[in-house]
Tab-separated table of C-alpha atoms in Angstrom:
chain	number	residue	atom	x	y	z
A	1	MET	CA	93.362	74.408	112.043
A	2	LYS	CA	90.864	74.553	114.623
A	3	LYS	CA	93.431	75.634	117.334
A	4	LEU	CA	95.250	77.963	115.504
A	5	PHE	CA	92.145	79.804	114.277
A	6	LEU	CA	90.725	80.142	118.440
A	7	ILE	CA	94.751	81.055	118.858
A	8	ALA	CA	94.360	84.443	115.690
A	9	VAL	CA	91.079	85.320	117.771
A	10	ALA	CA	92.049	85.547	120.911
A	11	MET	CA	94.858	87.947	119.775
A	12	LEU	CA	92.680	90.417	118.076
A	13	ALA	CA	90.646	90.407	121.211
A	14	THR	CA	93.913	91.103	123.108
A	15	LEU	CA	94.528	94.148	120.593
A	16	SER	CA	91.026	95.063	120.892
A	17	VAL	CA	90.716	94.904	124.470
A	18	SER	CA	94.377	97.282	124.826
A	19	ALA	CA	93.344	99.503	121.774
A	20	GLN	CA	92.552	103.045	123.588
A	21	SER	CA	93.631	104.322	126.512
A	22	GLU	CA	91.523	103.531	130.233
A	23	PRO	CA	89.509	106.518	131.132
A	24	GLY	CA	91.550	109.393	133.128
A	25	THR	CA	94.513	108.759	131.470
A	26	PHE	CA	96.586	111.385	129.939
A	27	SER	CA	99.101	110.658	126.973
A	28	LEU	CA	101.600	112.038	124.835
A	29	LYS	CA	101.686	111.564	121.348
A	30	PRO	CA	105.097	112.596	119.110
A	31	MET	CA	103.764	112.414	115.280
A	32	VAL	CA	105.458	113.215	111.805
A	33	GLY	CA	104.208	112.867	108.220
A	34	ALA	CA	103.381	114.497	105.272
A	35	THR	CA	101.088	117.395	104.158
A	36	LEU	CA	99.084	118.143	100.772
A	37	ALA	CA	98.958	121.959	100.843
A	38	ASN	CA	97.248	124.153	98.464
A	39	PHE	CA	95.050	127.234	98.442
A	40	ARG	CA	91.221	127.518	97.756
A	41	GLY	CA	89.255	130.559	96.817
A	42	SER	CA	87.628	131.985	93.702
A	43	ASP	CA	90.092	134.282	91.748
A	44	LEU	CA	92.485	131.092	91.795
A	45	GLU	CA	94.122	129.771	88.613
A	46	ASP	CA	96.420	127.141	88.350
A	47	ASN	CA	96.862	126.858	91.807
A	48	LYS	CA	98.994	122.693	92.322
A	49	MET	CA	99.205	120.758	95.341
A	50	LYS	CA	102.557	120.886	96.959
A	51	VAL	CA	104.280	118.477	99.105
A	52	GLY	CA	105.592	118.729	102.372
A	53	ILE	CA	106.445	118.078	106.539
A	54	VAL	CA	104.502	117.933	109.485
A	55	ALA	CA	106.076	117.061	113.077
A	56	GLY	CA	105.219	118.035	116.519
A	57	ALA	CA	103.306	116.231	119.204
A	58	GLU	CA	99.655	116.282	120.369
A	59	GLY	CA	98.783	116.016	124.138
A	60	ILE	CA	96.027	113.675	124.258
A	61	TYR	CA	92.801	113.454	128.035
A	62	GLN	CA	90.562	110.294	127.327
A	63	LEU	CA	87.742	111.538	128.960
A	64	SER	CA	85.855	107.514	129.061
A	65	ASP	CA	86.192	104.971	126.768
A	66	MET	CA	84.330	106.337	123.598
A	67	PHE	CA	85.492	110.578	123.977
A	68	ALA	CA	88.766	112.172	124.684
A	69	VAL	CA	90.656	115.818	124.094
A	70	SER	CA	93.738	116.419	122.755
A	71	GLY	CA	96.024	119.622	122.033
A	72	GLY	CA	99.164	119.813	120.090
A	73	LEU	CA	101.636	122.378	118.771
A	74	LEU	CA	102.576	121.216	115.221
A	75	TYR	CA	105.542	122.578	113.058
A	76	SER	CA	103.726	122.740	109.044
A	77	MET	CA	104.823	122.867	105.756
A	78	GLN	CA	101.955	124.852	103.950
A	79	GLY	CA	101.820	126.943	100.093
A	80	CYS	CA	101.053	126.014	97.160
A	81	LYS	CA	102.147	125.777	93.209
A	82	PHE	CA	101.583	127.633	90.491
A	83	ASP	CA	101.636	126.876	86.607
A	84	SER	CA	100.931	129.926	84.721
A	85	GLY	CA	103.582	130.445	82.262
A	86	PHE	CA	106.241	130.210	84.678
A	87	ASP	CA	106.612	127.799	87.790
A	88	ILE	CA	106.103	129.718	91.031
A	89	LYS	CA	106.022	128.327	94.452
A	90	LEU	CA	104.184	129.379	97.355
A	91	ASN	CA	106.174	127.952	100.141
A	92	THR	CA	105.024	129.436	103.787
A	93	GLU	CA	105.918	127.179	107.611
A	94	TYR	CA	103.429	127.385	110.204
A	95	LEU	CA	103.185	126.418	114.316
A	96	ASN	CA	99.697	124.782	114.431
A	97	ILE	CA	97.590	124.580	118.043
A	98	PRO	CA	95.126	122.450	117.187
A	99	VAL	CA	92.537	121.127	120.039
A	100	LEU	CA	90.241	117.976	118.465
A	101	ALA	CA	87.531	115.966	119.965
A	102	ASN	CA	88.415	112.698	119.624
A	103	ILE	CA	85.202	110.507	119.780
A	104	TYR	CA	85.750	106.709	118.951
A	105	VAL	CA	83.627	104.885	117.480
A	106	ALA	CA	85.022	101.684	117.470
A	107	LYS	CA	88.097	100.109	120.108
A	108	GLY	CA	91.040	102.291	118.465
A	109	PHE	CA	89.265	103.966	115.977
A	110	ALA	CA	88.470	108.067	116.224
A	111	LEU	CA	86.993	110.908	114.856
A	112	LYS	CA	88.031	113.925	115.074
A	113	ALA	CA	87.118	117.379	114.756
A	114	GLY	CA	87.863	120.866	116.526
A	115	VAL	CA	89.829	124.559	115.922
A	116	GLN	CA	93.103	124.854	114.953
A	117	LEU	CA	95.134	128.014	115.273
A	118	GLY	CA	98.553	128.663	113.026
A	119	LEU	CA	101.017	130.898	113.329
A	120	LEU	CA	102.968	132.324	110.465
A	121	THR	CA	106.994	131.610	110.854
A	122	LYS	CA	108.134	132.300	107.178
A	123	ALA	CA	106.275	132.999	103.594
A	124	LYS	CA	108.649	132.548	100.393
A	125	ALA	CA	107.848	133.105	96.594
A	126	LYS	CA	110.419	130.973	94.463
A	127	ALA	CA	109.415	131.880	90.899
A	128	LYS	CA	111.505	129.862	87.923
A	129	TYR	CA	111.347	131.010	84.244
A	130	GLU	CA	114.226	130.273	81.470
A	131	GLY	CA	116.670	128.858	84.282
A	132	VAL	CA	116.374	131.970	85.977
A	133	GLU	CA	115.134	131.160	89.734
A	134	GLU	CA	114.534	134.148	92.037
A	135	ASN	CA	113.339	134.092	95.610
A	136	VAL	CA	110.991	136.582	97.889
A	137	ASP	CA	110.158	137.072	101.235
A	138	ILE	CA	106.765	138.002	101.475
A	139	LYS	CA	106.157	137.467	104.552
A	140	ASP	CA	105.353	141.176	105.665
A	141	HIS	CA	102.326	140.851	103.213
A	142	MET	CA	100.617	137.357	104.598
A	143	LYS	CA	98.511	137.280	107.754
A	144	SER	CA	100.267	136.480	110.752
A	145	ILE	CA	97.893	134.373	112.075
A	146	ASP	CA	95.470	131.871	110.409
A	147	LEU	CA	92.574	129.967	111.836
A	148	SER	CA	91.152	126.787	110.817
A	149	ILE	CA	88.934	123.256	110.901
A	150	PRO	CA	90.762	120.187	111.085
A	151	VAL	CA	88.806	116.557	110.359
A	152	GLY	CA	89.504	113.491	110.365
A	153	LEU	CA	90.408	110.239	111.544
A	154	SER	CA	93.298	108.190	113.379
A	155	TYR	CA	93.294	104.345	114.256
A	156	GLU	CA	95.525	103.497	116.691
A	157	ILE	CA	97.754	99.990	116.723
A	158	ASN	CA	98.327	98.032	120.175
A	159	ASN	CA	97.322	101.440	122.217
A	160	SER	CA	100.976	102.741	121.168
A	161	PHE	CA	100.829	103.638	116.680
A	162	THR	CA	98.509	106.445	115.592
A	163	ILE	CA	98.027	106.555	112.174
A	164	ASP	CA	96.130	109.795	111.405
A	165	ALA	CA	94.670	111.154	108.665
A	166	ARG	CA	93.248	115.127	108.815
A	167	TYR	CA	92.065	118.131	106.372
A	168	ASN	CA	92.321	121.385	107.449
A	169	PHE	CA	89.891	124.084	106.329
A	170	GLY	CA	90.980	127.510	106.246
A	171	LEU	CA	89.070	130.136	107.388
A	172	SER	CA	91.348	133.371	107.225
A	173	LYS	CA	93.224	134.408	104.254
A	174	VAL	CA	96.247	133.742	103.673
A	175	SER	CA	97.301	137.591	103.095
A	176	LYS	CA	97.121	141.117	103.938
A	177	GLU	CA	93.892	143.132	101.925
A	178	ASP	CA	96.563	145.471	101.326
A	179	ASN	CA	98.726	143.110	99.183
A	180	HIS	CA	99.506	145.399	96.250
A	181	HIS	CA	103.251	144.321	95.386
A	182	GLY	CA	102.696	141.898	92.648
A	183	TYR	CA	101.066	139.224	95.414
A	184	GLU	CA	97.753	139.642	93.952
A	185	TYR	CA	96.417	136.061	92.428
A	186	VAL	CA	96.753	134.815	96.471
A	187	THR	CA	94.229	137.704	97.764
A	188	ASP	CA	91.200	135.522	98.466
A	189	ALA	CA	92.945	132.193	99.298
A	190	TYR	CA	92.363	130.444	102.238
A	191	ASN	CA	94.945	127.650	103.688
A	192	SER	CA	93.795	123.846	101.948
A	193	VAL	CA	96.293	120.839	103.897
A	194	PHE	CA	95.560	117.231	104.454
A	195	MET	CA	98.398	115.860	106.319
A	196	LEU	CA	99.139	112.099	107.199
A	197	THR	CA	100.887	111.248	110.042
A	198	LEU	CA	102.608	108.305	112.210
A	199	GLY	CA	102.526	108.687	116.040
A	200	TYR	CA	103.514	107.444	118.812
A	201	LYS	CA	101.879	107.205	121.853
A	202	PHE	CA	102.942	107.202	125.906
A	203	ASP	CA	100.957	107.052	129.050
A	204	MET	CA	102.024	109.403	130.677
């Protein structure tokens, strides 16, 4: 039993030693996962989270044992739902470009913070009432650029698989100020997105 315990400790020690890249190395990490998206704002009522997908890749440069920088390109489904007598879904899609500082507080475990630029690629409002459904393209009424602050944490398993949990705090209003086309309920709204992904890291 004692020998088995020592073997298990040795295996865990091996995992911890190899739980992140060596300083001076670059890695590529394809990633896929889910978003829990909503809007936040002072004039919003009855808005709820909607589930979407996120997929893309990030590059990571390991500067030291404790610090790395990363940048990526992520396709992200966002928006929110409203329940004000009839169902409304605002479906937005972005190409997000996050740039993050990664601070390793333990082997393989990193805290993340940075900035993110989002490019709006699609925006539609879907309304359903008494069996009647309508889809309206509202991209022209939404801002094409979204700025946010991503914060989160990640854990690397044996320097390969990475579990990443992140919250994107929107700084830019999602709709234009001259929004007078029936979508006034999003004039003071900001993106609020939780993101959970699984990635696989390749050392280059």
